[in-house]
XYZ file of C-alpha atoms in Angstrom:
576
model
C -6.184 1.279 -28.891
C -4.225 4.498 -28.453
C -0.849 2.805 -27.759
C -1.332 0.603 -30.867
C -2.097 3.594 -33.063
C 0.861 5.456 -31.613
C 3.198 2.549 -32.318
C 1.867 2.220 -35.907
C 2.512 5.878 -36.676
C 6.068 5.664 -35.367
C 6.809 2.649 -37.548
C 5.398 4.415 -40.628
C 7.594 7.460 -39.895
C 10.810 5.498 -39.773
C 9.983 3.348 -42.771
C 9.047 6.361 -44.838
C 12.133 8.349 -43.850
C 14.425 5.435 -44.560
C 12.875 4.771 -47.981
C 12.952 8.467 -48.831
C 16.630 8.790 -47.999
C 17.518 5.652 -49.944
C 15.584 6.930 -52.932
C 17.130 10.382 -53.072
C 20.637 9.276 -52.258
C 23.173 11.746 -50.880
C 21.777 14.776 -52.624
C 19.545 15.463 -49.672
C 21.974 14.379 -47.042
C 21.356 17.595 -45.161
C 17.612 16.964 -45.019
C 16.538 16.749 -41.318
C 14.469 13.708 -42.274
C 17.645 11.877 -43.242
C 19.719 13.207 -40.363
C 17.968 11.360 -37.588
C 19.729 11.601 -34.242
C 22.196 8.918 -33.670
C 20.625 7.541 -30.543
C 16.985 8.292 -29.913
C 15.361 6.451 -27.090
C 11.824 6.873 -26.079
C 10.111 4.916 -23.444
C 6.525 5.225 -22.404
C 5.374 3.435 -19.355
C 1.733 2.523 -19.406
C 0.896 1.438 -15.883
C -2.683 0.785 -16.939
C -1.366 -2.091 -19.017
C 1.397 -2.924 -16.573
C 4.297 -3.030 -18.984
C 6.471 -0.848 -21.249
C 4.743 -0.843 -24.586
C 7.335 0.924 -26.729
C 11.066 0.916 -26.640
C 13.087 1.463 -29.815
C 16.405 2.830 -30.782
C 17.441 4.167 -34.153
C 21.122 3.796 -34.862
C 23.226 6.035 -37.036
C 22.331 6.125 -40.691
C 24.443 3.606 -42.516
C 26.941 5.185 -44.887
C 26.128 4.970 -48.590
C 28.261 2.419 -50.413
C 27.862 4.154 -53.796
C 27.955 7.761 -54.882
C 25.440 8.873 -57.450
C 26.239 12.080 -59.302
C 23.381 14.066 -60.753
C 24.391 16.670 -63.312
C 23.322 20.166 -62.580
C 20.480 21.491 -64.674
C 20.157 25.223 -65.396
C 17.393 26.709 -63.285
C 15.962 28.768 -66.110
C 15.288 25.694 -68.288
C 14.040 23.358 -65.578
C 10.492 23.515 -64.349
C 10.214 23.398 -60.630
C 7.578 21.956 -58.426
C 6.878 22.443 -54.775
C 7.317 19.119 -53.049
C 5.172 18.265 -50.057
C 8.122 18.756 -47.791
C 8.388 22.406 -48.823
C 11.681 21.996 -50.807
C 12.290 22.753 -54.452
C 12.864 19.594 -56.448
C 14.181 19.753 -60.021
C 12.389 17.597 -62.545
C 14.224 16.316 -65.650
C 13.151 17.972 -68.810
C 10.449 16.219 -70.737
C 9.475 13.888 -67.864
C 5.869 13.732 -66.925
C 4.443 13.903 -63.508
C 3.330 10.293 -63.649
C 6.869 8.953 -63.580
C 8.517 7.414 -60.508
C 10.343 10.650 -59.762
C 7.312 12.075 -57.951
C 5.226 9.062 -56.939
C 1.540 9.697 -56.296
C 0.684 6.471 -54.451
C -1.018 7.017 -51.098
C 1.561 4.935 -49.313
C 4.609 6.295 -51.137
C 7.553 7.551 -49.172
C 7.431 11.031 -50.679
C 3.812 11.340 -49.556
C 4.487 10.200 -46.014
C 7.879 11.763 -45.472
C 6.532 15.144 -44.297
C 5.227 13.397 -41.206
C 8.757 12.704 -40.127
C 10.163 15.985 -38.914
C 7.031 17.382 -37.175
C 6.231 14.064 -35.569
C 9.752 13.645 -34.309
C 9.608 17.050 -32.716
C 6.213 16.364 -31.209
C 7.360 13.093 -29.714
C 10.503 14.602 -28.222
C 8.497 17.466 -26.767
C 5.830 15.073 -25.488
C 8.479 12.949 -23.792
C 10.001 15.899 -22.046
C 6.664 17.248 -20.936
C 5.364 13.933 -19.617
C 8.611 13.352 -17.715
C 8.330 16.849 -16.285
C 4.776 16.352 -14.972
C 5.474 12.845 -13.744
C 3.429 10.762 -16.168
C 6.437 8.677 -17.123
C 7.073 7.246 -13.694
C 10.545 5.928 -13.326
C 10.083 2.492 -11.802
C 12.614 0.162 -10.303
C 12.626 -2.940 -12.519
C 12.975 -5.039 -9.358
C 9.471 -3.944 -8.326
C 7.980 -6.194 -10.960
C 9.337 -9.215 -9.014
C 8.120 -8.273 -5.520
C 4.736 -9.206 -4.088
C 3.595 -5.696 -3.212
C 4.275 -4.135 -6.668
C 4.126 -7.262 -8.804
C 0.520 -6.575 -9.822
C -0.802 -3.066 -10.435
C -4.390 -3.707 -11.381
C -5.910 -2.635 -8.053
C -8.915 -0.365 -7.758
C -11.080 1.447 -5.225
C -12.854 -1.751 -4.263
C -9.604 -3.522 -3.460
C -8.487 -0.466 -1.444
C -11.653 -0.607 0.597
C -11.255 -4.363 1.263
C -7.600 -4.092 2.265
C -8.044 -1.027 4.489
C -11.118 -2.481 6.235
C -9.361 -5.772 6.786
C -6.307 -4.050 8.196
C -8.230 -1.446 10.182
C -10.586 -3.600 12.224
C -9.158 -6.349 14.381
C -8.718 -7.700 17.878
C -7.595 -4.269 19.160
C -11.208 -3.033 18.815
C -12.419 -5.653 21.268
C -10.494 -4.070 24.149
C -11.841 -0.563 23.677
C -14.421 -0.968 26.521
C -11.430 -1.618 28.851
C -10.229 1.945 28.129
C -13.711 3.336 28.883
C -13.580 1.657 32.320
C -10.675 3.999 33.200
C -11.819 7.102 31.286
C -15.556 7.082 31.818
C -18.244 8.101 29.366
C -17.343 11.671 28.425
C -13.516 11.341 28.223
C -13.799 7.922 26.568
C -16.072 9.142 23.746
C -14.091 12.373 23.310
C -10.715 10.580 23.093
C -12.060 7.998 20.657
C -13.502 10.738 18.389
C -10.285 12.779 18.398
C -8.172 9.735 17.680
C -10.454 8.737 14.802
C -10.303 12.173 13.156
C -6.537 12.463 13.738
C -5.690 9.145 12.184
C -8.073 9.806 9.235
C -6.183 13.048 8.540
C -2.777 11.308 8.644
C -4.201 8.634 6.336
C -5.093 11.343 3.841
C -1.548 12.724 4.124
C -0.026 9.340 3.288
C -2.329 8.892 0.304
C -1.323 12.323 -1.070
C 2.419 11.752 -0.471
C 2.512 8.507 -2.412
C 3.279 10.466 -5.591
C 4.374 13.756 -4.061
C 7.487 13.937 -6.273
C 6.769 13.865 -10.074
C 7.997 10.647 -11.637
C 8.440 8.831 -8.290
C 6.092 6.478 -6.403
C 6.823 5.736 -2.719
C 5.569 2.196 -2.611
C 6.556 1.462 1.002
C 6.413 3.392 4.262
C 10.166 3.185 4.815
C 10.822 4.637 1.316
C 8.639 7.698 2.133
C 10.386 8.092 5.504
C 13.791 8.054 3.739
C 12.602 10.705 1.318
C 11.418 12.953 4.131
C 14.010 12.403 6.893
C 17.014 11.224 4.916
C 18.381 7.791 4.059
C 19.758 6.828 7.437
C 17.437 8.733 9.753
C 14.411 7.510 7.813
C 15.473 3.871 8.345
C 16.123 4.398 12.018
C 12.784 6.045 12.594
C 10.494 3.861 10.454
C 12.080 0.407 10.183
C 11.520 -0.856 13.730
C 7.893 0.361 14.063
C 6.865 -1.036 10.660
C 8.600 -4.344 11.306
C 6.893 -4.647 14.708
C 3.509 -3.678 13.256
C 3.928 -6.383 10.585
C 5.727 -9.270 12.326
C 4.480 -8.434 15.835
C 0.878 -8.280 14.641
C 1.292 -11.602 12.850
C 2.541 -13.253 16.034
C -0.318 -11.757 18.072
C -2.791 -13.001 15.424
C -1.438 -16.519 15.795
C -1.929 -16.425 19.551
C -5.444 -14.930 19.370
C -6.493 -17.138 16.483
C -5.258 -20.326 18.231
C -6.967 -19.444 21.477
C -10.202 -18.593 19.683
C -10.088 -21.898 17.840
C -9.782 -23.610 21.220
C -12.806 -21.717 22.554
C -14.761 -22.589 19.382
C -13.972 -26.258 19.907
C -15.035 -26.098 23.554
C -18.363 -24.444 22.727
C -19.184 -26.788 19.830
C -17.976 -29.943 21.564
C -19.526 -29.157 24.923
C -19.484 -31.493 27.921
C -20.483 -34.461 25.745
C -17.231 -34.439 23.783
C -15.236 -37.580 24.582
C -12.187 -36.888 22.425
C -8.930 -35.699 23.924
C -8.770 -31.907 23.404
C -5.712 -30.339 21.871
C -3.387 -28.270 23.978
C -3.051 -24.514 23.482
C 0.285 -24.944 21.681
C -1.255 -27.495 19.314
C -4.070 -25.074 18.502
C -1.431 -22.451 17.734
C 0.213 -24.914 15.373
C -3.096 -25.669 13.628
C -3.785 -21.960 13.108
C -0.225 -21.359 11.870
C -0.503 -24.172 9.343
C -3.736 -22.627 7.944
C -2.014 -19.237 7.705
C 0.936 -20.723 5.819
C -1.365 -22.464 3.310
C -3.178 -19.170 2.579
C 0.055 -17.228 2.405
C 1.038 -19.006 -0.806
C -1.012 -16.477 -2.781
C 1.640 -14.613 -4.730
C 1.018 -10.877 -4.268
C -1.053 -8.237 -2.497
C -3.656 -7.982 -5.246
C -4.214 -11.718 -5.172
C -5.354 -11.605 -1.527
C -8.163 -9.115 -2.283
C -10.662 -11.906 -1.873
C -9.245 -12.811 1.523
C -9.382 -9.171 2.500
C -13.053 -9.087 1.532
C -13.659 -12.111 3.731
C -11.754 -10.448 6.546
C -13.719 -7.227 6.134
C -17.062 -8.982 6.164
C -16.166 -11.130 9.177
C -14.834 -8.139 11.082
C -18.030 -6.148 10.597
C -20.151 -9.178 11.419
C -18.437 -10.319 14.617
C -18.064 -6.755 15.879
C -21.773 -6.199 15.446
C -22.663 -9.574 16.957
C -20.469 -9.030 19.972
C -21.946 -5.695 21.011
C -25.539 -6.669 20.054
C -25.365 -9.889 22.102
C -23.834 -7.954 25.020
C -26.468 -5.207 24.978
C -29.374 -7.643 24.571
C -28.510 -9.589 27.770
C -29.209 -8.711 31.343
C -26.594 -6.456 32.789
C -24.656 -7.599 35.903
C -26.299 -6.363 39.116
C -23.115 -4.763 40.485
C -22.350 -2.795 37.375
C -20.932 0.760 37.745
C -19.928 3.385 35.213
C -17.634 5.368 37.433
C -13.956 5.264 36.413
C -11.966 2.742 38.382
C -10.502 4.253 41.516
C -6.799 3.660 42.213
C -4.888 4.119 45.466
C -2.646 6.990 44.320
C -2.754 9.879 41.900
C 0.321 8.671 40.043
C -1.317 5.275 39.539
C -4.450 6.950 38.299
C -2.402 9.086 35.874
C -0.569 6.101 34.420
C -3.845 4.176 34.150
C -5.310 7.037 32.122
C -2.249 7.031 29.898
C -2.615 3.307 29.427
C -6.276 3.721 28.564
C -5.465 6.416 25.997
C -2.899 4.069 24.542
C -5.565 1.400 24.109
C -7.712 3.940 22.228
C -4.739 4.912 20.003
C -3.738 1.296 19.306
C -7.269 0.464 18.116
C -6.452 2.405 14.908
C -4.008 0.382 12.867
C -3.046 -0.176 9.268
C -1.170 3.036 8.450
C 1.977 1.037 7.838
C 0.100 -0.642 4.927
C -1.422 2.417 3.220
C 1.381 3.065 0.771
C 1.696 -0.645 0.031
C -1.997 -0.868 -0.808
C -1.814 2.217 -3.026
C 1.222 0.760 -4.824
C -0.977 -1.969 -6.295
C -2.956 0.547 -8.315
C -2.158 1.894 -11.787
C -1.354 5.587 -11.920
C -1.257 8.019 -14.843
C -1.128 11.804 -15.115
C -4.807 11.845 -16.018
C -5.871 9.154 -13.506
C -3.504 9.277 -10.494
C -3.621 6.449 -7.953
C -4.578 8.653 -5.031
C -8.132 9.131 -6.387
C -9.333 5.508 -6.150
C -7.233 4.961 -3.055
C -8.872 7.771 -1.149
C -12.314 6.771 -2.395
C -11.817 3.246 -1.085
C -10.260 4.449 2.157
C -13.256 6.689 2.894
C -15.681 3.796 2.483
C -13.452 1.538 4.645
C -13.149 4.005 7.482
C -16.867 4.693 7.490
C -17.399 0.997 8.293
C -14.505 1.088 10.733
C -16.281 3.811 12.686
C -19.459 1.729 12.547
C -17.541 -1.099 14.218
C -15.355 0.709 16.788
C -17.784 3.137 18.315
C -20.635 0.634 18.953
C -18.159 -1.912 20.395
C -16.692 0.672 22.774
C -19.970 2.299 23.830
C -22.108 -0.832 23.814
C -19.503 -2.914 25.627
C -19.072 -0.334 28.358
C -22.833 0.032 28.743
C -23.252 -3.765 29.085
C -20.422 -4.426 31.563
C -19.234 -1.079 32.940
C -16.098 -1.213 35.050
C -16.557 -4.971 35.415
C -15.029 -5.311 31.974
C -12.161 -7.897 32.135
C -8.749 -6.935 30.733
C -9.203 -9.335 27.832
C -11.989 -7.276 26.336
C -15.598 -7.620 25.358
C -15.248 -11.116 23.886
C -13.949 -12.463 27.182
C -16.715 -10.628 29.034
C -19.375 -12.113 26.775
C -18.037 -15.615 27.392
C -17.598 -15.069 31.171
C -20.986 -13.461 31.887
C -23.317 -14.979 29.251
C -21.864 -18.304 28.151
C -24.873 -20.149 29.611
C -27.652 -17.702 28.560
C -26.626 -17.245 24.907
C -27.267 -20.137 22.487
C -24.116 -22.138 21.833
C -24.628 -21.724 18.092
C -24.330 -17.908 18.304
C -21.232 -18.123 20.485
C -19.644 -20.644 18.185
C -20.426 -18.509 15.134
C -18.891 -15.450 16.807
C -15.683 -17.314 17.599
C -15.528 -18.769 14.105
C -15.830 -15.293 12.545
C -12.953 -14.101 14.770
C -10.803 -17.035 13.501
C -11.588 -16.183 9.847
C -10.741 -12.555 10.450
C -7.415 -13.450 12.077
C -6.548 -15.680 9.126
C -7.270 -12.885 6.652
C -5.486 -10.194 8.685
C -2.386 -12.429 8.940
C -2.001 -12.338 5.182
C -2.086 -8.551 4.690
C 0.077 -7.800 7.733
C 2.653 -10.393 6.684
C 2.926 -9.122 3.074
C 5.547 -6.379 3.913
C 7.685 -9.108 5.518
C 7.357 -11.345 2.446
C 8.266 -8.323 0.321
C 11.430 -7.695 2.374
C 12.545 -11.330 2.070
C 12.087 -11.393 -1.639
C 13.688 -7.951 -2.093
C 16.853 -9.230 -0.409
C 16.871 -12.319 -2.583
C 16.295 -10.513 -5.912
C 18.840 -7.799 -5.156
C 21.545 -10.457 -4.652
C 20.603 -12.846 -7.446
C 19.189 -10.285 -9.945
C 16.329 -12.614 -10.780
C 12.776 -13.179 -9.492
C 11.996 -15.698 -6.795
C 10.916 -19.092 -8.040
C 7.731 -20.597 -6.610
C 9.835 -22.851 -4.313
C 11.906 -19.974 -2.945
C 8.796 -17.874 -2.389
C 7.058 -20.761 -0.634
C 10.132 -21.428 1.513
C 10.267 -17.844 2.672
C 6.622 -17.910 3.746
C 6.783 -21.213 5.473
C 9.899 -20.001 7.349
C 8.183 -16.740 8.354
C 5.048 -18.527 9.591
C 6.930 -20.961 11.801
C 9.269 -18.282 13.151
C 6.188 -16.273 14.242
C 4.755 -19.437 15.829
C 8.013 -20.095 17.638
C 8.213 -16.544 18.998
C 4.628 -16.716 20.228
C 5.223 -20.023 22.035
C 8.700 -19.291 23.325
C 7.987 -15.745 24.530
C 4.367 -15.689 25.715
C 5.090 -12.728 28.000
C 5.447 -10.440 24.958
C 1.777 -9.530 25.348
C 2.773 -7.814 28.623
C 5.112 -5.586 26.603
C 2.369 -4.552 24.215
C 1.910 -1.157 25.897
C 5.607 -0.337 25.787
C 6.133 -1.541 22.202
C 2.876 -0.033 21.044
C 3.919 3.374 22.383
C 7.070 3.172 20.317
C 5.094 2.447 17.161
C 2.461 5.131 17.692
C 4.352 7.817 15.606
C 3.824 5.731 12.478
C 0.122 6.635 12.666
C -0.045 9.975 14.440
C 3.308 11.761 14.133
C 5.451 10.826 11.151
C 2.895 11.635 8.438
C 2.629 15.221 9.723
C 6.393 15.684 9.666
C 6.584 14.111 6.199
C 3.969 16.512 4.861
C 5.973 19.549 6.050
C 9.324 18.258 4.846
C 8.137 17.059 1.388
C 5.323 19.441 0.466
C 7.034 22.408 2.204
C 4.031 24.618 2.968
C 4.749 28.338 3.499
C 6.614 28.851 6.721
C 4.503 30.071 9.655
C 1.295 29.419 7.714
C -1.653 27.613 9.312
C -0.751 24.418 7.472
C 2.836 24.639 8.673
C 1.885 25.226 12.343
C -0.936 22.638 12.301
C 1.233 19.780 11.065
C 4.183 20.587 13.274
C 1.930 20.769 16.385
C 0.175 17.494 15.495
C 3.484 15.788 14.856
C 5.037 16.823 18.161
C 1.808 15.924 20.016
C 2.046 12.461 18.483
C 5.656 12.131 19.712
C 4.643 13.336 23.183
C 1.752 10.842 23.400
C 4.118 8.112 22.220
C 6.547 8.817 25.079
C 3.714 9.061 27.577
C 2.182 5.753 26.474
C 5.597 4.075 26.585
C 6.077 5.315 30.167
C 2.574 4.069 30.947
C 3.535 0.642 29.555
C 6.666 0.577 31.706
C 4.625 1.483 34.795
C 2.143 -1.309 34.015
C 5.061 -3.791 33.831
C 6.516 -2.551 37.119
C 3.137 -2.447 38.866
C 1.835 -5.793 37.688
C 5.145 -7.600 37.332
C 6.486 -9.425 34.349
C 6.472 -13.200 34.508
C 9.202 -14.460 32.237
C 7.712 -17.818 31.363
C 9.492 -19.344 28.354
C 7.700 -22.008 26.348
C 4.721 -21.917 28.736
C 1.777 -20.218 27.032
C -1.512 -19.938 28.874
């Protein structure tokens, strides 16, 4: 309603000023109402509506084609009136006030013309003020063609769905493995510290999304470039974010395909007479399902899938630890940390376990992208609903991670296999738990992997389409967009099949991506917000940032030690 009223008043102003100037001719050529600036552009971006609702330009006043001379009238013999505009206007002698010289109609130009000059000044001042405080966000027109920023009607509910879907995944299922090396006290303490640390860095990213007035950092790499510089920001952030997007998608294909195979084995049982599919064929089936779902156009359009992923993640996490705790524990269970032959091996094992705890918290590479789907105004900035949704999401994330870690370690102790609690449940209780519950658990994991694939692949889809639109200067057609996503899905499938040993490099690569969650946001806060030097805020963020870098190096070294100690079997095109 307000934009429509605003537009109506502007149109009335220009019509009245034009009619007034045409009526009075050149006598009032110096009137500010007739001397409108030659080029006046005013653009208001209403992100709530998602489009620019006003854009007009007033050209120079056209020169008069005819001069009209009005004879001078002696001031003493001419009655004067005070016009509404505050100027003296001579009235011809003997002419009454009801003539056309001073029209009295409500919609007459002389009645409306006083609005012109004050309104023009108000609009100019309003434009400058709103640009100064950042209400008129300067957007890249290309953003309207890209899947992350194509739709900006997100809300706190969408933020909660996306963050919960991205935050809970298969990494949570291996948390009991870390407890087998750390024990009860150090395991719970490290998990609590990591949770609080990543929640703080999440808050930093939400606040930095619109840290500069008039600018929205819609992608993690853009914020890194603003903080560290154009080149250094790309070097620091591009590889970790690409790995967290494409690498996670490849891992989801492998886990989803293997879980589908387990689901088929549980449901089919020993009575199944059909020829089972191979592991690679299950990967292909899962990849095909992912490609079909990836045809949804933008990030907001997959909010329903994120809701499904969030529900399934909470459900299967709860079922896994409840089923594990409710069963009889193995008789040889022990809660003492695993003993290793040397102190160096023990140290690297602890580093590897801390890396597992840190890798359980994911999704920071998607925070800015999720927030970019929300409208933002000076009165209602996007960080308010984003933080509200993120708080709800991470409450449920804590309700998933802590019970899985504690309950899984209580149920299996240091007998926990390296594959995590799901493998332990299948290995120890596949015969004592009803097949229906096991099958339902596996099916929920498959649904969660399908949903997580979509949100983690969206930055890659955005990069493909950004390259296309920047070269062609036009949006992607539905066929081009579909082609990109089919290509991406099958490339991920090919990498997972051709290089199955990449899972052995997860510790090394994960250590290199750890700063995205724990280090870079702290540095960005200091470099962009610039807190007072040597203040508590300044020291706190610098210390956290460098601690994140140190842990990243330590976890990477731990990953290298694990490869050296266990060996790396380079099996090409031979998945398990």
